Coordinates of C-alpha atoms in Angstrom, one line a residue:
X1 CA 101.5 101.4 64.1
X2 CA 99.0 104.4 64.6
X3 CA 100.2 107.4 66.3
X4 CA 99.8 108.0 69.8
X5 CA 98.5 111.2 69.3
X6 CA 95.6 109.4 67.8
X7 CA 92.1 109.3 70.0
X8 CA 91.9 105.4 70.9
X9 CA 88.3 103.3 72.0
X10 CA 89.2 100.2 73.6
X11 CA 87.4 97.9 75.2
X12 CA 84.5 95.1 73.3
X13 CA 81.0 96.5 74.1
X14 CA 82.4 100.4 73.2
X15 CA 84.1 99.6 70.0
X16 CA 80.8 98.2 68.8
X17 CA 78.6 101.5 69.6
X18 CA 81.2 103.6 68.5
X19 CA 80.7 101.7 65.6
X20 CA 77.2 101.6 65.7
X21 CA 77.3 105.1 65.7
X22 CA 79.0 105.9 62.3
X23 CA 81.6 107.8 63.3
X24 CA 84.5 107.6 60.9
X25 CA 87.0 105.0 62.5
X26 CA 90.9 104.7 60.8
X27 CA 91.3 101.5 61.7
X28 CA 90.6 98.3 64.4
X29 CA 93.3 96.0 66.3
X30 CA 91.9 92.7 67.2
X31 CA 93.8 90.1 69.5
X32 CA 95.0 87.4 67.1
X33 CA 94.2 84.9 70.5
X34 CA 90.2 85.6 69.9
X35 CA 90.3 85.1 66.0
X36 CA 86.8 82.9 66.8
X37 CA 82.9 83.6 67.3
X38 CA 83.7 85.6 69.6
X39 CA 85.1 88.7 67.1
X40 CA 82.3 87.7 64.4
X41 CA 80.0 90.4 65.4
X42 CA 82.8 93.0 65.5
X43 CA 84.6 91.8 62.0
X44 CA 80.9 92.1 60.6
X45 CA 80.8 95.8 61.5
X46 CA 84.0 96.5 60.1
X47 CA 83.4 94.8 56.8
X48 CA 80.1 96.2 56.5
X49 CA 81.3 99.6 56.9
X50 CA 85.0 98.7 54.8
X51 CA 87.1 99.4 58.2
X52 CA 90.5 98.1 58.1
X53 CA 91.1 95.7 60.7
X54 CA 94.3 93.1 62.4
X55 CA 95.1 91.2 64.2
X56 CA 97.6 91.4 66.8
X57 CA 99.6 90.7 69.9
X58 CA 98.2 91.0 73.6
X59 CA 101.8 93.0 74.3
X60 CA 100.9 95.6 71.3
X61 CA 97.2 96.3 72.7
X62 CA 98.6 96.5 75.7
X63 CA 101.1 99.2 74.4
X64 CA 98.9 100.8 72.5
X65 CA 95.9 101.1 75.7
X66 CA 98.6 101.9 77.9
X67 CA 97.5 98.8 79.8
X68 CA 93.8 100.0 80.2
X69 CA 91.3 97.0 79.9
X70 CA 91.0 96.8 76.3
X71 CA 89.1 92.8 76.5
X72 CA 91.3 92.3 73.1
X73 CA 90.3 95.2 71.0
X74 CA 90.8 99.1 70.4
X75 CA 89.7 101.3 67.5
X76 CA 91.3 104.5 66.4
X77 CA 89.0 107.3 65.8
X78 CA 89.6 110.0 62.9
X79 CA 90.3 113.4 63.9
X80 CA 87.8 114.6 61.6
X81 CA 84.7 112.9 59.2
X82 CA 85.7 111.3 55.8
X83 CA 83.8 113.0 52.5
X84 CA 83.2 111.6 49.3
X85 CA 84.8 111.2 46.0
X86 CA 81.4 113.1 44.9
X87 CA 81.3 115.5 47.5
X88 CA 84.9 116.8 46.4
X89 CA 83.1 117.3 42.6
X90 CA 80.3 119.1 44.0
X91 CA 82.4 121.2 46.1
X92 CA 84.0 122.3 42.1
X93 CA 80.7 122.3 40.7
X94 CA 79.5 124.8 43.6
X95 CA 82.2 127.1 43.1
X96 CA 81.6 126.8 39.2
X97 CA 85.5 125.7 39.0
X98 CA 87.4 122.9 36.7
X99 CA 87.6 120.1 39.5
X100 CA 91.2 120.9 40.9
X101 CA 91.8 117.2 43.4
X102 CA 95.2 115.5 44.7
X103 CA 95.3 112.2 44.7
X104 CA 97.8 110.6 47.3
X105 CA 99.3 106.8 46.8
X106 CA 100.4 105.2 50.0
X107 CA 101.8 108.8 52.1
X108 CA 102.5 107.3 55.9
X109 CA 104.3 110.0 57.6
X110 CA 101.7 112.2 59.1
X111 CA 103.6 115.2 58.9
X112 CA 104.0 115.4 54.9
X113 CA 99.8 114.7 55.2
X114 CA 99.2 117.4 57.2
X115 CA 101.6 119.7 55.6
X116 CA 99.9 118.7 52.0
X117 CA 96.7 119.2 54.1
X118 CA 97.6 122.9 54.6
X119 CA 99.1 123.8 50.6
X120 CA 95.5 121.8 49.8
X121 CA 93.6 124.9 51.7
X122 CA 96.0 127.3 50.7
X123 CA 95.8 127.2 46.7
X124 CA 92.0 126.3 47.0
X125 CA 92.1 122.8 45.7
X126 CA 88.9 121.0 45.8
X127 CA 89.8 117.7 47.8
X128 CA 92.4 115.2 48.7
X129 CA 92.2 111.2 48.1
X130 CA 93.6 108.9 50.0
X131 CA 93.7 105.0 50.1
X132 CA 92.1 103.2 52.9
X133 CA 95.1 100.5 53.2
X134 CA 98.9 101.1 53.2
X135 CA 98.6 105.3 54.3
X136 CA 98.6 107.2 57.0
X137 CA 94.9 108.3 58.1
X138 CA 93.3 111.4 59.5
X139 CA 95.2 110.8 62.4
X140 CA 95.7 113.8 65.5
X141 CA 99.5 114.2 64.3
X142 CA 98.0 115.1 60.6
X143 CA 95.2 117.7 62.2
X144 CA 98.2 119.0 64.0
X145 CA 100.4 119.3 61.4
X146 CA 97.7 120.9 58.9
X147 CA 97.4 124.0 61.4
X148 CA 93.4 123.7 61.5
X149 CA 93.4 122.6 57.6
X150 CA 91.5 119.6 58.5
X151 CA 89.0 121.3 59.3
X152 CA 88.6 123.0 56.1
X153 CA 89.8 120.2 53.3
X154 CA 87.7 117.5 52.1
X155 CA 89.3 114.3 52.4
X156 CA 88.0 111.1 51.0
X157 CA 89.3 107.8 51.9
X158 CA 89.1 104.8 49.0
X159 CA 89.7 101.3 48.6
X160 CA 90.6 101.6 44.8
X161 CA 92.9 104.5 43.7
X162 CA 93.6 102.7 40.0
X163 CA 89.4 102.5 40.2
X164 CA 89.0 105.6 41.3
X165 CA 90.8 107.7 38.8
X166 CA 89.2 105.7 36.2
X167 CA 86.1 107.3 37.5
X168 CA 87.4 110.5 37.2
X169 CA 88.3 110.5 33.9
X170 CA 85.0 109.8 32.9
X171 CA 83.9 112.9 34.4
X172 CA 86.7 114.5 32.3
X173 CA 89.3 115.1 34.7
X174 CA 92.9 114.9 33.3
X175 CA 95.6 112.9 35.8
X176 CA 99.1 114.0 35.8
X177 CA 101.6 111.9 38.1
X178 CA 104.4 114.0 39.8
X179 CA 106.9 110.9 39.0
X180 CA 111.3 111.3 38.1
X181 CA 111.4 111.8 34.5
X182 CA 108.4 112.9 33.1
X183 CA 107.8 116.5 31.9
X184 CA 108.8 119.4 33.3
X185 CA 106.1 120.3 35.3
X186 CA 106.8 124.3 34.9
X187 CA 106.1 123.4 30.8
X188 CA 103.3 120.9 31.1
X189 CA 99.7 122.1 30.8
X190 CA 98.0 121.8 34.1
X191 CA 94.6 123.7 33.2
X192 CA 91.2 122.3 33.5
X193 CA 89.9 119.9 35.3
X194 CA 93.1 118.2 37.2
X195 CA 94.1 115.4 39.2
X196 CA 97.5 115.6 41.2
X197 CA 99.2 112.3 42.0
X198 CA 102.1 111.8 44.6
X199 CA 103.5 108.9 45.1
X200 CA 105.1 107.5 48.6
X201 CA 108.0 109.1 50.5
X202 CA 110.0 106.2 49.0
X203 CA 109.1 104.2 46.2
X204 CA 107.0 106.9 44.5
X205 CA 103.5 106.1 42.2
X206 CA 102.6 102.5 42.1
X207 CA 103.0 101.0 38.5
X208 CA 99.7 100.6 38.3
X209 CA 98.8 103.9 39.1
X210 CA 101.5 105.6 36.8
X211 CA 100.2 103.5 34.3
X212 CA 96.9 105.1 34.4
X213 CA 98.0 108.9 34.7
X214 CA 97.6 110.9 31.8
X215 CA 101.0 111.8 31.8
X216 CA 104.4 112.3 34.4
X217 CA 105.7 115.4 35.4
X218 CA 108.7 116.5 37.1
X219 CA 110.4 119.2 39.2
X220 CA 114.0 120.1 37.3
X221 CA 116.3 118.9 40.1
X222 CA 119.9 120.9 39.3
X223 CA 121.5 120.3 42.6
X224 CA 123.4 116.8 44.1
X225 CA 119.7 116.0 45.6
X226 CA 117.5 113.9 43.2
X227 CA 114.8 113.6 45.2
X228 CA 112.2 116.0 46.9
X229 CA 110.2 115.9 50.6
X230 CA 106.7 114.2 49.1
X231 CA 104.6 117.1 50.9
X232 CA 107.6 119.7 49.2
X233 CA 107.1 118.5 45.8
X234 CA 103.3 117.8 46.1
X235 CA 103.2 121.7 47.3
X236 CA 105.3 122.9 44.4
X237 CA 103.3 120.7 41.7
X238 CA 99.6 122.4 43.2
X239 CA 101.2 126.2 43.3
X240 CA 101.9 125.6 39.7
X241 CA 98.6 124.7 39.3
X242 CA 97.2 127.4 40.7
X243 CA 99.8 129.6 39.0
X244 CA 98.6 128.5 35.4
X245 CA 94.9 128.2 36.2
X246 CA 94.8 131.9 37.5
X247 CA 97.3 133.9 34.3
X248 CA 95.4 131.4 32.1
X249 CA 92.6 133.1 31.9

């Protein structure tokens, strides 16, 4: 469930202006009682606009409005706008860089988003991606966490992650999966134009999204641990690539 930290709009008629409006919205609960007419004009909005929606209990709304009058709906607002796949490639092309992005598959705890969020800002990386299903959002625990990042890091928000690295590698960006058991990432090449992928706290990069990396890299683990903080080892894999990318040249 969203965090509580998140900015919530609850009630029928100002779910739909807010939707209207075009602000970026994380996602929509729905009470599975009203799955009728009665939601059409609502589930039209959010499949027009590719909002992730559910349905749920009366006792979670209630939770979740704090027993305001939510008339069986409340959305959760972003803390900040989504961008663009492309406006994350013309923020590199503008700065006449190699496209430097990371690429994040399924990340739920808002505190290794944010922390990413910051390391993002700090080695100048163009972007992050995220998928819209299955990941924590721009939610106000992630701005927190980030320390004003937000503000400053493009974050784009996709349905596809397999489709959208496809897409990227036709623009000649190279993707390199921070998986167990691939190269050393302090040996592998990470120049040019680059793609980062980190996989979930737990279960790491999907298989079909290792599939279609470019190659795996790894962090030499020589301790008892064998397993690294996602937003640690996503910070560790970006400051080499900033590392090689500026005593590379």
């Amino acid at each position: 469930m969203n965090n509580m930290n998140d900015e919530i709009v609850y009630g029928k008629n100002p779910v739909i202006e807010l939707l209207k409006s075009g602000k970026p919205v994380n996602k929509v609960l729905l009470l599975s009682e009203n799955k009728n007419l009665r939601n059409q004009e609502i589930i039209s909005h959010l499949e027009e606009r590719n909002i992730p929606y559910q349905f749920v209990t009366r006792e979670v709304l209630d939770r979740q409005a704090q027993r305001e009058r939510h008339q069986g709906i409340l959305a959760y607002v972003a803390a900040t706008e989504y961008a663009e796949v492309e406006d994350i490639l013309a923020l590199a092309e503008q700065r006449r860089e190699d496209p430097f992005i990371l690429m994040l598959d399924e990340i739920e705890d808002p505190h290794n988003l944010g922390a990413l969020l910051r390391t993002v800002d700090a080695v100048g990386a163009h972007g992050v991606i995220i998928p819209k299903r299955r990941s924590v959002s721009l939610t106000g625990t992630v701005a927190k966490t980030s320390a004003g990042a937000v503000e400053h890091v493009l974050v784009a928000r996709v349905s596809n992650l397999v489709q959208t690295i496809k897409e990227l590698k036709k623009k000649g960006c190279w993707v390199s999966g921070a998986e167990a058991g691939g190269q050393d990432v302090f040996s592998a090449d990470l120049t040019g134009p680059r793609v980062i992928v980190i996989g979930s706290e737990g279960r790491g990069i999907s298989r079909l999204l290792r599939e279609n990396c470019d190659e795996l890299v790894s962090l030499p683990m020589n301790g008892k641990v064998t397993s690294l903080n996602a937003s640690v080892a996503g910070s560790l894999v970006l400051y080499e690539v900033l590392r090689q990318r500026r005593y590379s040249k």
